[in-house]
Amino acid sequence: MTTTTVFTPDTEARFAVARQAADAVLFEGYVLYPYRASAAKNRFRWQFGVLVPPSWNAAGEHSRQHTECLMEPRPGAQLAVEVRFLHVRRRTAEALREDGTYAPVPELRLTDRTLTTWDEGVEERITLTVPVDAPGGPEGSSGPGGPEGSSGPGGPGGLDGEGITVPFSRPAAEETEEVVDADGRVRGRLVRRREEISGVLRISAAELDGPYRVRKLSVTVENTGSWSPLPGDDRQAALAYALVATHTLLRLDAGSFLSLTDPPVWARGAVASCDNRQTWPVLAGEPGRADLVLSSPIILDDHPAIAPESPGAFYDATEIDEILALRTTALTDEEKREARGTDARAAAVIDLADTLPQEVWERLHGAVRGLREITRSTEPAGADPLVPDTPWWDPAGDPTVDPDRDHVLVAGRAVRAGSRVLLRPRLRRTDAQDLFVDGRTALVEAVLHDVDGGVHIAVTVEDDPGADIRREQGRFLYFQPDEVRPLEDV
């Protein structure tokens, strides 16, 4: 369920960019590998951005999150706000009895899946657009159950003083879904129940003193639900009335936000005064643009992005897609049946992993980013500026080193490629293999320098029948200079 607010096409397009990373926040920990309700890791869920009713005062739980960030709006700027969270919906499996009534059961076993009792997350949005400077309330709606953006007392500006206050709520509801097996026979039903939740969104801004026109924007999302726990109620009971994975997207249509992670020098004092509770705002969208902010319960860097190699959601923030996909394909047929019956999103993961084409597997394997530093003036014509011929970690990329010609002095003698040495690794005793090579003679293949200034001598052991293969593959044994002695000294 979403609100009825419609953003301008430009704002919607910009929010769509930010949602790519925000979705990872929204569903991080929603359903984890092996994607089955019976898995231990899926029995303690909803860990990020949980805003519980104020009556639930368990340690470590909070009923509100507060964002403060800095913005430089231009005259006439509009601020678009989108608060997103999950509303927990309890799904109960019930079997059809002979008398035509239904009874709760631990599971419903069907031909293609096994349906179990499970807590689903329904995405909710609170959206509005408010003029930063103009008087009056926001243009937009808090959605079903909430009023047309109400404005609290304030100064002459739209967000000045106490700013605006937007209450919102979602009603309790119950839905049933008939469960039919492959043969068309009714086997039972799924009953989905959700409890009423309510909250309030508060937005204000204050202009800061200084040489530049900078405003501190404050956004508070608070659970104001009236639920009162009964004796014996636990966190699971409180979650039905909570806002889960709560986070906020902000967009200025004219102007920009300042990074709290890497602010300009003149704004560091103002940044230090920003108070963020249970959330952290970062610049979102493409690097080089500053019109979007994602305030997330998970600490992120500026401009977070989903890996371009990711073929879909594996609900681990795309950090280890390849291994998750491989493990998912290795699940047994019975495990896949349960995963498909656990949740529609889990079923989509199973289907995704089972149908990945070979070119996607190749794209997932061995992707390296961040090693892109090159000197553009040395690029040949037509070279791809993002794919250097020799990355910084390749010895060939540094003209100051040459493993084939470099040498190191050992006992006053130069040891280089082609030198013969006696191996004496027993002084360090760092590897069980040292027992087998201690006292053996070896041929030096290269002298290598690491980025910390250390020197490593690559060798092949003489009389090793696999030395040619090791040399061809570059699979050498490595020793420190004090672990070898030039053979002439023996």
CSV table of C-alpha atoms in Angstrom, one decimal:
chain,number,residue,atom,x,y,z
A,1,MET,CA,0.0,0.0,0.0
A,2,THR,CA,1.4,3.4,-0.9
A,3,THR,CA,0.0,6.9,-0.6
A,4,THR,CA,-2.0,8.7,-3.2
A,5,THR,CA,0.6,11.5,-3.6
A,6,VAL,CA,2.1,11.7,-7.0
A,7,PHE,CA,5.5,13.3,-7.4
A,8,THR,CA,6.5,15.3,-10.4
A,9,PRO,CA,8.0,13.1,-13.1
A,10,ASP,CA,11.5,14.6,-12.4
A,11,THR,CA,11.2,14.0,-8.7
A,12,GLU,CA,9.9,10.5,-9.2
A,13,ALA,CA,12.8,9.7,-11.5
A,14,ARG,CA,15.3,11.0,-9.0
A,15,PHE,CA,13.7,9.0,-6.1
A,16,ALA,CA,13.8,5.9,-8.4
A,17,VAL,CA,17.6,6.2,-8.5
A,18,ALA,CA,17.8,6.5,-4.7
A,19,ARG,CA,15.4,3.6,-4.1
A,20,GLN,CA,17.9,1.2,-5.7
A,21,ALA,CA,20.1,1.5,-2.7
A,22,ALA,CA,17.2,2.2,-0.3
A,23,ASP,CA,15.6,-1.2,-1.2
A,24,ALA,CA,18.6,-2.9,0.1
A,25,VAL,CA,18.0,-1.1,3.4
A,26,LEU,CA,14.3,-1.8,3.4
A,27,PHE,CA,14.7,-5.6,2.9
A,28,GLU,CA,18.2,-6.1,4.5
A,29,GLY,CA,17.6,-9.1,6.8
A,30,TYR,CA,14.0,-9.6,5.5
A,31,VAL,CA,14.6,-13.3,4.5
A,32,LEU,CA,18.1,-14.7,4.6
A,33,TYR,CA,19.8,-17.7,3.0
A,34,PRO,CA,18.7,-20.5,3.1
A,35,TYR,CA,15.4,-18.6,2.7
A,36,ARG,CA,13.3,-21.0,4.8
A,37,ALA,CA,11.1,-20.1,7.8
A,38,SER,CA,12.6,-23.0,9.7
A,39,ALA,CA,16.2,-21.6,9.4
A,40,ALA,CA,17.5,-20.2,12.7
A,41,LYS,CA,18.6,-16.9,11.2
A,42,ASN,CA,15.1,-16.3,9.9
A,43,ARG,CA,13.5,-16.7,13.3
A,44,PHE,CA,14.9,-13.4,14.6
A,45,ARG,CA,14.2,-10.9,11.9
A,46,TRP,CA,13.4,-7.2,11.6
A,47,GLN,CA,16.7,-5.9,13.1
A,48,PHE,CA,17.1,-2.5,11.3
A,49,GLY,CA,15.2,0.7,11.6
A,50,VAL,CA,12.5,-0.7,14.0
A,51,LEU,CA,10.4,1.9,15.6
A,52,VAL,CA,8.3,0.3,18.3
A,53,PRO,CA,5.2,1.7,20.1
A,54,PRO,CA,6.2,4.0,22.9
A,55,SER,CA,4.8,1.5,25.5
A,56,TRP,CA,7.4,-1.1,24.5
A,57,ASN,CA,10.4,0.1,26.4
A,58,ALA,CA,12.7,-2.9,26.0
A,59,ALA,CA,16.4,-2.1,26.1
A,60,GLY,CA,17.8,-1.2,22.7
A,61,GLU,CA,14.4,-0.5,21.1
A,62,HIS,CA,13.3,3.0,20.0
A,63,SER,CA,10.0,4.6,19.1
A,64,ARG,CA,11.5,7.5,17.0
A,65,GLN,CA,14.3,8.3,14.7
A,66,HIS,CA,15.7,11.8,14.0
A,67,THR,CA,17.6,13.1,11.1
A,68,GLU,CA,19.5,16.4,10.8
A,69,CYS,CA,21.4,17.4,7.7
A,70,LEU,CA,22.4,20.6,5.9
A,71,MET,CA,20.9,22.0,2.7
A,72,GLU,CA,21.5,25.0,0.4
A,73,PRO,CA,18.0,25.6,-1.2
A,74,ARG,CA,17.6,28.1,-4.0
A,75,PRO,CA,14.7,30.5,-3.9
A,76,GLY,CA,11.4,28.8,-4.6
A,77,ALA,CA,12.9,25.3,-3.9
A,78,GLN,CA,10.5,22.4,-3.1
A,79,LEU,CA,11.5,19.6,-0.7
A,80,ALA,CA,10.1,16.2,-1.5
A,81,VAL,CA,10.0,13.7,1.3
A,82,GLU,CA,9.4,9.9,1.2
A,83,VAL,CA,9.3,7.9,4.4
A,84,ARG,CA,9.3,4.1,3.8
A,85,PHE,CA,8.9,1.2,6.2
A,86,LEU,CA,7.5,-2.3,6.4
A,87,HIS,CA,4.2,-3.1,8.1
A,88,VAL,CA,4.4,-6.6,9.6
A,89,ARG,CA,1.6,-8.9,8.5
A,90,ARG,CA,1.2,-12.3,10.3
A,91,ARG,CA,0.4,-15.1,7.9
A,92,THR,CA,-1.2,-18.3,9.4
A,93,ALA,CA,-1.6,-21.5,7.5
A,94,GLU,CA,-5.0,-23.2,8.1
A,95,ALA,CA,-6.0,-26.7,6.7
A,96,LEU,CA,-9.5,-27.5,5.4
A,97,ARG,CA,-11.1,-30.1,7.6
A,98,GLU,CA,-13.7,-32.6,6.6
A,99,ASP,CA,-16.6,-30.6,8.2
A,100,GLY,CA,-15.7,-27.6,6.0
A,101,THR,CA,-14.1,-25.6,8.8
A,102,TYR,CA,-10.5,-24.5,9.0
A,103,ALA,CA,-7.9,-25.2,11.6
A,104,PRO,CA,-4.3,-23.7,12.1
A,105,VAL,CA,-1.6,-26.1,11.2
A,106,PRO,CA,2.3,-25.9,11.3
A,107,GLU,CA,2.4,-26.3,7.5
A,108,LEU,CA,0.4,-27.1,4.4
A,109,ARG,CA,2.3,-29.5,2.1
A,110,LEU,CA,1.4,-28.9,-1.6
A,111,THR,CA,2.8,-30.4,-4.8
A,112,ASP,CA,5.2,-27.6,-5.5
A,113,ARG,CA,5.7,-25.9,-2.1
A,114,THR,CA,5.3,-26.1,1.6
A,115,LEU,CA,3.4,-23.2,3.2
A,116,THR,CA,4.2,-22.3,6.8
A,117,THR,CA,3.2,-19.7,9.3
A,118,TRP,CA,5.3,-16.6,8.5
A,119,ASP,CA,5.5,-12.9,9.1
A,120,GLU,CA,5.4,-10.9,5.9
A,121,GLY,CA,6.5,-7.3,5.4
A,122,VAL,CA,4.2,-4.9,3.5
A,123,GLU,CA,5.9,-1.8,2.1
A,124,GLU,CA,4.3,1.5,3.3
A,125,ARG,CA,5.2,5.0,2.2
A,126,ILE,CA,4.5,8.4,3.6
A,127,THR,CA,5.1,11.1,0.9
A,128,LEU,CA,4.7,14.8,0.6
A,129,THR,CA,6.1,17.9,-1.1
A,130,VAL,CA,6.6,21.1,0.8
A,131,PRO,CA,7.9,24.5,-0.3
A,132,VAL,CA,11.1,25.3,1.7
A,133,ASP,CA,10.4,29.1,1.9
A,134,ALA,CA,6.7,29.7,1.0
A,135,PRO,CA,4.1,29.7,3.7
A,136,GLY,CA,1.4,27.1,4.0
A,137,GLY,CA,1.2,23.3,4.4
A,138,PRO,CA,2.7,20.6,2.2
A,139,GLU,CA,1.3,19.7,-1.1
A,140,GLY,CA,0.6,16.0,-0.8
A,141,SER,CA,-1.0,13.4,1.4
A,142,SER,CA,0.0,11.2,4.2
A,143,GLY,CA,-1.9,8.4,2.5
A,144,PRO,CA,-4.8,6.3,3.7
A,145,GLY,CA,-5.6,6.9,7.3
A,146,GLY,CA,-3.8,10.3,7.4
A,147,PRO,CA,-4.9,13.9,6.7
A,148,GLU,CA,-3.9,16.1,3.8
A,149,GLY,CA,-0.5,17.3,5.2
A,150,SER,CA,-1.3,19.4,8.2
A,151,SER,CA,0.8,22.4,9.1
A,152,GLY,CA,1.8,23.3,12.6
A,153,PRO,CA,2.5,26.8,13.9
A,154,GLY,CA,5.6,28.4,12.4
A,155,GLY,CA,7.2,31.4,11.0
A,156,PRO,CA,6.8,33.0,7.6
A,157,GLY,CA,8.6,30.1,5.8
A,158,GLY,CA,7.1,26.7,5.0
A,159,LEU,CA,9.6,24.9,7.2
A,160,ASP,CA,10.5,27.7,9.6
A,161,GLY,CA,9.9,27.6,13.3
A,162,GLU,CA,8.2,24.4,14.3
A,163,GLY,CA,7.7,23.5,10.6
A,164,ILE,CA,5.0,21.0,9.7
A,165,THR,CA,3.5,18.0,11.4
A,166,VAL,CA,1.9,15.1,9.4
A,167,PRO,CA,0.1,12.4,11.4
A,168,PHE,CA,-0.4,9.1,9.6
A,169,SER,CA,-1.9,5.7,10.3
A,170,ARG,CA,-2.7,2.3,8.8
A,171,PRO,CA,-5.8,0.4,9.8
A,172,ALA,CA,-6.0,-3.1,11.1
A,173,ALA,CA,-7.1,-5.6,8.5
A,174,GLU,CA,-7.6,-9.3,7.8
A,175,GLU,CA,-7.4,-11.1,4.5
A,176,THR,CA,-7.8,-14.7,3.5
A,177,GLU,CA,-6.3,-16.5,0.5
A,178,GLU,CA,-7.6,-19.9,-0.6
A,179,VAL,CA,-4.9,-22.5,-1.1
A,180,VAL,CA,-5.5,-24.8,-4.1
A,181,ASP,CA,-3.2,-27.8,-4.9
A,182,ALA,CA,-2.0,-28.7,-8.5
A,183,ASP,CA,-5.0,-30.9,-9.0
A,184,GLY,CA,-7.4,-28.0,-8.3
A,185,ARG,CA,-8.4,-29.3,-4.8
A,186,VAL,CA,-8.8,-26.8,-2.0
A,187,ARG,CA,-6.3,-27.8,0.7
A,188,GLY,CA,-6.7,-24.9,3.1
A,189,ARG,CA,-6.2,-21.1,3.3
A,190,LEU,CA,-3.8,-18.5,4.4
A,191,VAL,CA,-5.0,-15.9,6.9
A,192,ARG,CA,-3.2,-12.6,6.9
A,193,ARG,CA,-3.7,-10.2,9.8
A,194,ARG,CA,-2.1,-6.8,10.4
A,195,GLU,CA,-2.6,-4.5,13.4
A,196,GLU,CA,-3.3,-0.8,13.4
A,197,ILE,CA,-0.2,1.3,13.4
A,198,SER,CA,0.1,5.1,13.7
A,199,GLY,CA,2.9,7.7,13.7
A,200,VAL,CA,3.8,11.2,13.0
A,201,LEU,CA,6.3,12.9,10.7
A,202,ARG,CA,7.7,16.2,11.7
A,203,ILE,CA,9.8,18.4,9.4
A,204,SER,CA,11.4,21.8,10.1
A,205,ALA,CA,14.4,23.9,9.0
A,206,ALA,CA,16.4,26.6,10.6
A,207,GLU,CA,18.8,29.0,8.9
A,208,LEU,CA,22.3,29.0,10.3
A,209,ASP,CA,24.5,32.0,10.9
A,210,GLY,CA,27.5,32.3,8.6
A,211,PRO,CA,28.8,33.6,5.3
A,212,TYR,CA,26.6,31.1,3.3
A,213,ARG,CA,22.9,30.6,3.2
A,214,VAL,CA,22.7,27.2,4.8
A,215,ARG,CA,19.8,25.6,6.5
A,216,LYS,CA,19.7,22.7,9.0
A,217,LEU,CA,16.9,20.4,8.0
A,218,SER,CA,15.3,18.2,10.8
A,219,VAL,CA,13.1,15.2,10.0
A,220,THR,CA,11.6,13.1,12.8
A,221,VAL,CA,9.6,9.9,12.3
A,222,GLU,CA,7.9,8.6,15.4
A,223,ASN,CA,5.7,5.7,16.3
A,224,THR,CA,2.7,7.0,18.3
A,225,GLY,CA,0.8,3.8,18.5
A,226,SER,CA,-1.4,3.2,21.6
A,227,TRP,CA,-0.8,-0.5,21.9
A,228,SER,CA,-0.2,-1.7,25.4
A,229,PRO,CA,1.6,-5.0,26.0
A,230,LEU,CA,0.0,-7.6,28.1
A,231,PRO,CA,1.9,-9.8,30.6
A,232,GLY,CA,3.9,-12.3,28.7
A,233,ASP,CA,4.1,-10.3,25.5
A,234,ASP,CA,7.5,-10.3,23.8
A,235,ARG,CA,9.2,-8.5,21.0
A,236,GLN,CA,7.4,-10.6,18.5
A,237,ALA,CA,4.1,-9.1,19.8
A,238,ALA,CA,5.5,-5.6,19.6
A,239,LEU,CA,6.6,-6.0,16.0
A,240,ALA,CA,3.0,-6.2,14.8
A,241,TYR,CA,2.6,-2.6,15.9
A,242,ALA,CA,6.0,-1.3,14.8
A,243,LEU,CA,7.4,0.5,11.8
A,244,VAL,CA,10.2,-1.7,10.5
A,245,ALA,CA,13.2,-0.8,8.4
A,246,THR,CA,12.2,2.8,8.6
A,247,HIS,CA,14.2,5.2,6.4
A,248,THR,CA,13.7,8.6,4.7
A,249,LEU,CA,14.4,9.9,1.2
A,250,LEU,CA,14.8,13.6,0.6
A,251,ARG,CA,15.0,15.6,-2.6
A,252,LEU,CA,15.5,19.3,-3.4
A,253,ASP,CA,14.4,20.3,-6.9
A,254,ALA,CA,16.5,23.5,-6.7
A,255,GLY,CA,19.6,23.5,-4.5
A,256,SER,CA,21.7,20.9,-2.9
A,257,PHE,CA,22.5,19.0,0.3
A,258,LEU,CA,25.9,19.0,2.0
A,259,SER,CA,27.7,15.8,2.8
A,260,LEU,CA,27.9,15.0,6.6
A,261,THR,CA,30.7,12.5,5.9
A,262,ASP,CA,32.9,14.8,3.8
A,263,PRO,CA,31.7,18.4,4.3
A,264,PRO,CA,33.5,21.4,3.0
A,265,VAL,CA,35.9,23.0,5.5
A,266,TRP,CA,33.6,26.0,6.1
A,267,ALA,CA,30.7,23.8,7.0
A,268,ARG,CA,32.4,21.4,9.5
A,269,GLY,CA,31.2,23.3,12.5
A,270,ALA,CA,27.6,23.2,11.4
A,271,VAL,CA,28.0,19.5,10.5
A,272,ALA,CA,29.3,18.8,14.0
A,273,SER,CA,26.1,20.3,15.4
A,274,CYS,CA,23.8,17.9,13.5
A,275,ASP,CA,22.1,15.5,15.8
A,276,ASN,CA,21.1,12.1,14.2
A,277,ARG,CA,19.4,9.4,16.2
A,278,GLN,CA,18.9,5.8,15.0
A,279,THR,CA,19.7,6.9,11.5
A,280,TRP,CA,22.4,8.5,9.4
A,281,PRO,CA,21.9,10.7,6.3
A,282,VAL,CA,24.2,10.3,3.2
A,283,LEU,CA,24.1,11.8,-0.3
A,284,ALA,CA,22.3,9.4,-2.6
A,285,GLY,CA,22.2,9.0,-6.4
A,286,GLU,CA,25.1,9.4,-8.8
A,287,PRO,CA,28.4,10.8,-7.6
A,288,GLY,CA,28.7,14.4,-8.5
A,289,ARG,CA,25.1,15.2,-7.7
A,290,ALA,CA,23.8,16.4,-4.3
A,291,ASP,CA,20.0,16.8,-4.7
A,292,LEU,CA,19.2,13.5,-2.9
A,293,VAL,CA,19.6,12.2,0.6
A,294,LEU,CA,19.0,8.8,2.0
A,295,SER,CA,18.7,8.7,5.8
A,296,SER,CA,19.2,5.1,6.7
A,297,PRO,CA,19.3,3.0,9.9
A,298,ILE,CA,22.3,1.3,8.4
A,299,ILE,CA,25.4,3.5,8.2
A,300,LEU,CA,26.4,4.0,4.6
A,301,ASP,CA,28.9,6.0,2.6
A,302,ASP,CA,27.8,8.8,0.3
A,303,HIS,CA,26.3,7.7,-3.0
A,304,PRO,CA,25.7,4.1,-2.0
A,305,ALA,CA,24.9,1.9,-5.1
A,306,ILE,CA,24.0,-1.6,-5.9
A,307,ALA,CA,26.7,-3.6,-7.6
A,308,PRO,CA,26.1,-3.5,-11.4
A,309,GLU,CA,26.8,-7.2,-11.6
A,310,SER,CA,23.9,-8.1,-9.2
A,311,PRO,CA,21.2,-10.0,-11.1
A,312,GLY,CA,18.5,-9.4,-8.5
A,313,ALA,CA,17.8,-9.2,-4.8
A,314,PHE,CA,19.3,-11.9,-2.6
A,315,TYR,CA,18.5,-9.9,0.6
A,316,ASP,CA,22.1,-9.5,1.7
A,317,ALA,CA,22.6,-6.1,0.2
A,318,THR,CA,24.3,-7.7,-2.9
A,319,GLU,CA,27.5,-8.1,-1.0
A,320,ILE,CA,28.1,-11.7,-1.8
A,321,ASP,CA,25.8,-12.5,-4.7
A,322,GLU,CA,27.9,-15.2,-6.3
A,323,ILE,CA,28.3,-17.4,-3.2
A,324,LEU,CA,24.6,-16.9,-2.3
A,325,ALA,CA,23.5,-17.9,-5.8
A,326,LEU,CA,25.8,-20.9,-5.7
A,327,ARG,CA,24.6,-22.0,-2.3
A,328,THR,CA,21.0,-21.5,-3.3
A,329,THR,CA,21.3,-23.7,-6.4
A,330,ALA,CA,22.8,-26.4,-4.1
A,331,LEU,CA,19.7,-26.6,-1.9
A,332,THR,CA,17.8,-29.9,-2.0
A,333,ASP,CA,14.4,-30.1,-3.8
A,334,GLU,CA,12.7,-30.3,-0.4
A,335,GLU,CA,14.6,-27.2,0.9
A,336,LYS,CA,13.5,-25.3,-2.2
A,337,ARG,CA,9.9,-26.4,-1.7
A,338,GLU,CA,10.0,-24.9,1.8
A,339,ALA,CA,11.7,-21.7,0.6
A,340,ARG,CA,9.1,-21.2,-2.1
A,341,GLY,CA,6.3,-21.6,0.4
A,342,THR,CA,8.0,-19.3,3.0
A,343,ASP,CA,7.6,-16.1,1.1
A,344,ALA,CA,7.0,-14.8,-2.4
A,345,ARG,CA,10.4,-13.0,-2.3
A,346,ALA,CA,12.1,-16.1,-1.2
A,347,ALA,CA,10.5,-18.0,-4.1
A,348,ALA,CA,11.8,-15.4,-6.5
A,349,VAL,CA,15.3,-15.9,-5.2
A,350,ILE,CA,15.1,-19.6,-5.8
A,351,ASP,CA,13.8,-19.1,-9.3
A,352,LEU,CA,16.5,-16.4,-10.0
A,353,ALA,CA,19.3,-18.7,-8.9
A,354,ASP,CA,18.0,-21.7,-10.8
A,355,THR,CA,17.7,-19.7,-14.1
A,356,LEU,CA,20.9,-17.5,-14.1
A,357,PRO,CA,22.5,-17.7,-17.6
A,358,GLN,CA,26.2,-18.5,-17.9
A,359,GLU,CA,27.1,-15.0,-18.8
A,360,VAL,CA,25.7,-13.7,-15.5
A,361,TRP,CA,27.7,-16.2,-13.6
A,362,GLU,CA,30.8,-15.0,-15.4
A,363,ARG,CA,29.9,-11.4,-14.6
A,364,LEU,CA,29.5,-12.2,-10.9
A,365,HIS,CA,32.8,-14.0,-10.6
A,366,GLY,CA,35.9,-12.0,-9.9
A,367,ALA,CA,34.5,-8.5,-10.3
A,368,VAL,CA,37.0,-5.9,-9.0
A,369,ARG,CA,36.2,-2.2,-8.5
A,370,GLY,CA,38.1,0.6,-6.9
A,371,LEU,CA,41.5,-0.2,-8.6
A,372,ARG,CA,40.9,2.5,-11.2
A,373,GLU,CA,43.6,5.0,-10.5
A,374,ILE,CA,45.4,5.9,-13.8
A,375,THR,CA,47.2,8.9,-15.3
A,376,ARG,CA,45.1,10.1,-18.2
A,377,SER,CA,48.0,11.8,-19.9
A,378,THR,CA,49.7,8.5,-20.5
A,379,GLU,CA,46.6,6.8,-22.0
A,380,PRO,CA,46.9,5.7,-25.6
A,381,ALA,CA,44.3,7.1,-28.0
A,382,GLY,CA,41.0,5.3,-27.7
A,383,ALA,CA,41.9,3.6,-24.4
A,384,ASP,CA,39.1,3.0,-21.9
A,385,PRO,CA,39.7,5.4,-19.0
A,386,LEU,CA,38.1,3.0,-16.6
A,387,VAL,CA,40.1,-0.1,-17.5
A,388,PRO,CA,43.8,0.6,-17.1
A,389,ASP,CA,46.2,-1.8,-18.8
A,390,THR,CA,48.2,-2.4,-15.6
A,391,PRO,CA,46.4,-1.7,-12.3
A,392,TRP,CA,48.3,-0.4,-9.4
A,393,TRP,CA,48.7,-3.8,-7.7
A,394,ASP,CA,50.4,-5.3,-10.8
A,395,PRO,CA,54.2,-5.0,-10.6
A,396,ALA,CA,54.2,-4.1,-14.3
A,397,GLY,CA,52.2,-1.0,-13.4
A,398,ASP,CA,55.1,0.5,-11.4
A,399,PRO,CA,58.2,1.3,-13.5
A,400,THR,CA,60.3,1.7,-10.4
A,401,VAL,CA,60.2,-2.1,-9.7
A,402,ASP,CA,61.3,-5.0,-11.9
A,403,PRO,CA,61.0,-8.4,-10.2
A,404,ASP,CA,63.2,-10.0,-12.9
A,405,ARG,CA,66.1,-7.6,-12.3
A,406,ASP,CA,65.7,-6.3,-8.8
A,407,HIS,CA,68.1,-7.6,-6.1
A,408,VAL,CA,68.4,-7.7,-2.3
A,409,LEU,CA,71.7,-7.8,-0.3
A,410,VAL,CA,72.0,-11.0,1.9
A,411,ALA,CA,75.1,-11.4,3.9
A,412,GLY,CA,76.7,-8.7,1.7
A,413,ARG,CA,75.9,-10.5,-1.5
A,414,ALA,CA,73.4,-9.5,-4.2
A,415,VAL,CA,70.6,-12.0,-4.5
A,416,ARG,CA,68.5,-11.7,-7.7
A,417,ALA,CA,66.6,-13.8,-10.2
A,418,GLY,CA,68.9,-16.7,-11.2
A,419,SER,CA,70.8,-16.8,-7.9
A,420,ARG,CA,71.0,-20.1,-6.0
A,421,VAL,CA,70.3,-20.0,-2.3
A,422,LEU,CA,70.1,-22.3,0.7
A,423,LEU,CA,66.7,-22.2,2.5
A,424,ARG,CA,66.8,-21.7,6.3
A,425,PRO,CA,63.2,-21.0,7.3
A,426,ARG,CA,63.5,-22.7,10.7
A,427,LEU,CA,64.3,-19.4,12.3
A,428,ARG,CA,60.7,-18.3,11.9
A,429,ARG,CA,58.8,-21.6,12.1
A,430,THR,CA,55.7,-20.0,10.6
A,431,ASP,CA,54.7,-22.8,8.3
A,432,ALA,CA,54.6,-26.6,8.6
A,433,GLN,CA,56.1,-26.8,5.1
A,434,ASP,CA,59.3,-25.3,6.5
A,435,LEU,CA,60.2,-28.7,7.8
A,436,PHE,CA,60.4,-30.1,4.3
A,437,VAL,CA,62.4,-27.4,2.6
A,438,ASP,CA,64.8,-26.5,5.5
A,439,GLY,CA,68.3,-27.1,4.2
A,440,ARG,CA,67.3,-27.5,0.5
A,441,THR,CA,68.8,-25.5,-2.3
A,442,ALA,CA,66.6,-23.3,-4.4
A,443,LEU,CA,66.7,-21.1,-7.5
A,444,VAL,CA,65.6,-17.5,-7.1
A,445,GLU,CA,62.8,-16.6,-9.6
A,446,ALA,CA,62.1,-13.0,-8.6
A,447,VAL,CA,62.7,-10.4,-5.9
A,448,LEU,CA,59.5,-8.7,-5.0
A,449,HIS,CA,58.7,-5.5,-3.0
A,450,ASP,CA,55.3,-5.1,-1.3
A,451,VAL,CA,53.4,-1.9,-0.8
A,452,ASP,CA,54.6,-1.8,2.9
A,453,GLY,CA,58.3,-1.8,1.9
A,454,GLY,CA,58.9,-5.5,2.6
A,455,VAL,CA,61.0,-7.7,0.4
A,456,HIS,CA,60.1,-11.3,-0.6
A,457,ILE,CA,62.2,-13.7,-2.5
A,458,ALA,CA,60.3,-16.1,-4.8
A,459,VAL,CA,62.0,-19.4,-5.3
A,460,THR,CA,61.6,-22.9,-6.8
A,461,VAL,CA,63.2,-25.8,-5.0
A,462,GLU,CA,65.9,-27.5,-7.0
A,463,ASP,CA,65.2,-31.1,-7.9
A,464,ASP,CA,61.5,-30.4,-7.6
A,465,PRO,CA,59.9,-32.4,-10.5
A,466,GLY,CA,57.1,-29.8,-10.7
A,467,ALA,CA,59.4,-26.8,-10.9
A,468,ASP,CA,58.6,-26.1,-14.5
A,469,ILE,CA,54.9,-26.2,-13.9
A,470,ARG,CA,55.3,-23.9,-10.9
A,471,ARG,CA,57.4,-21.5,-13.0
A,472,GLU,CA,54.8,-21.5,-15.8
A,473,GLN,CA,51.9,-20.8,-13.4
A,474,GLY,CA,53.9,-18.3,-11.2
A,475,ARG,CA,53.3,-20.5,-8.1
A,476,PHE,CA,56.5,-20.0,-6.1
A,477,LEU,CA,57.6,-20.4,-2.5
A,478,TYR,CA,58.3,-17.1,-0.8
A,479,PHE,CA,60.9,-16.3,1.9
A,480,GLN,CA,62.2,-13.3,3.7
A,481,PRO,CA,65.9,-12.3,3.1
A,482,ASP,CA,66.9,-13.6,6.5
A,483,GLU,CA,65.5,-17.0,5.7
A,484,VAL,CA,68.0,-17.6,2.8
A,485,ARG,CA,71.8,-17.7,2.4
A,486,PRO,CA,73.6,-17.2,-0.8
A,487,LEU,CA,74.9,-20.6,-1.9
A,488,GLU,CA,78.4,-19.3,-2.2
A,489,ASP,CA,78.4,-18.9,1.6
A,490,VAL,CA,77.7,-22.6,2.3
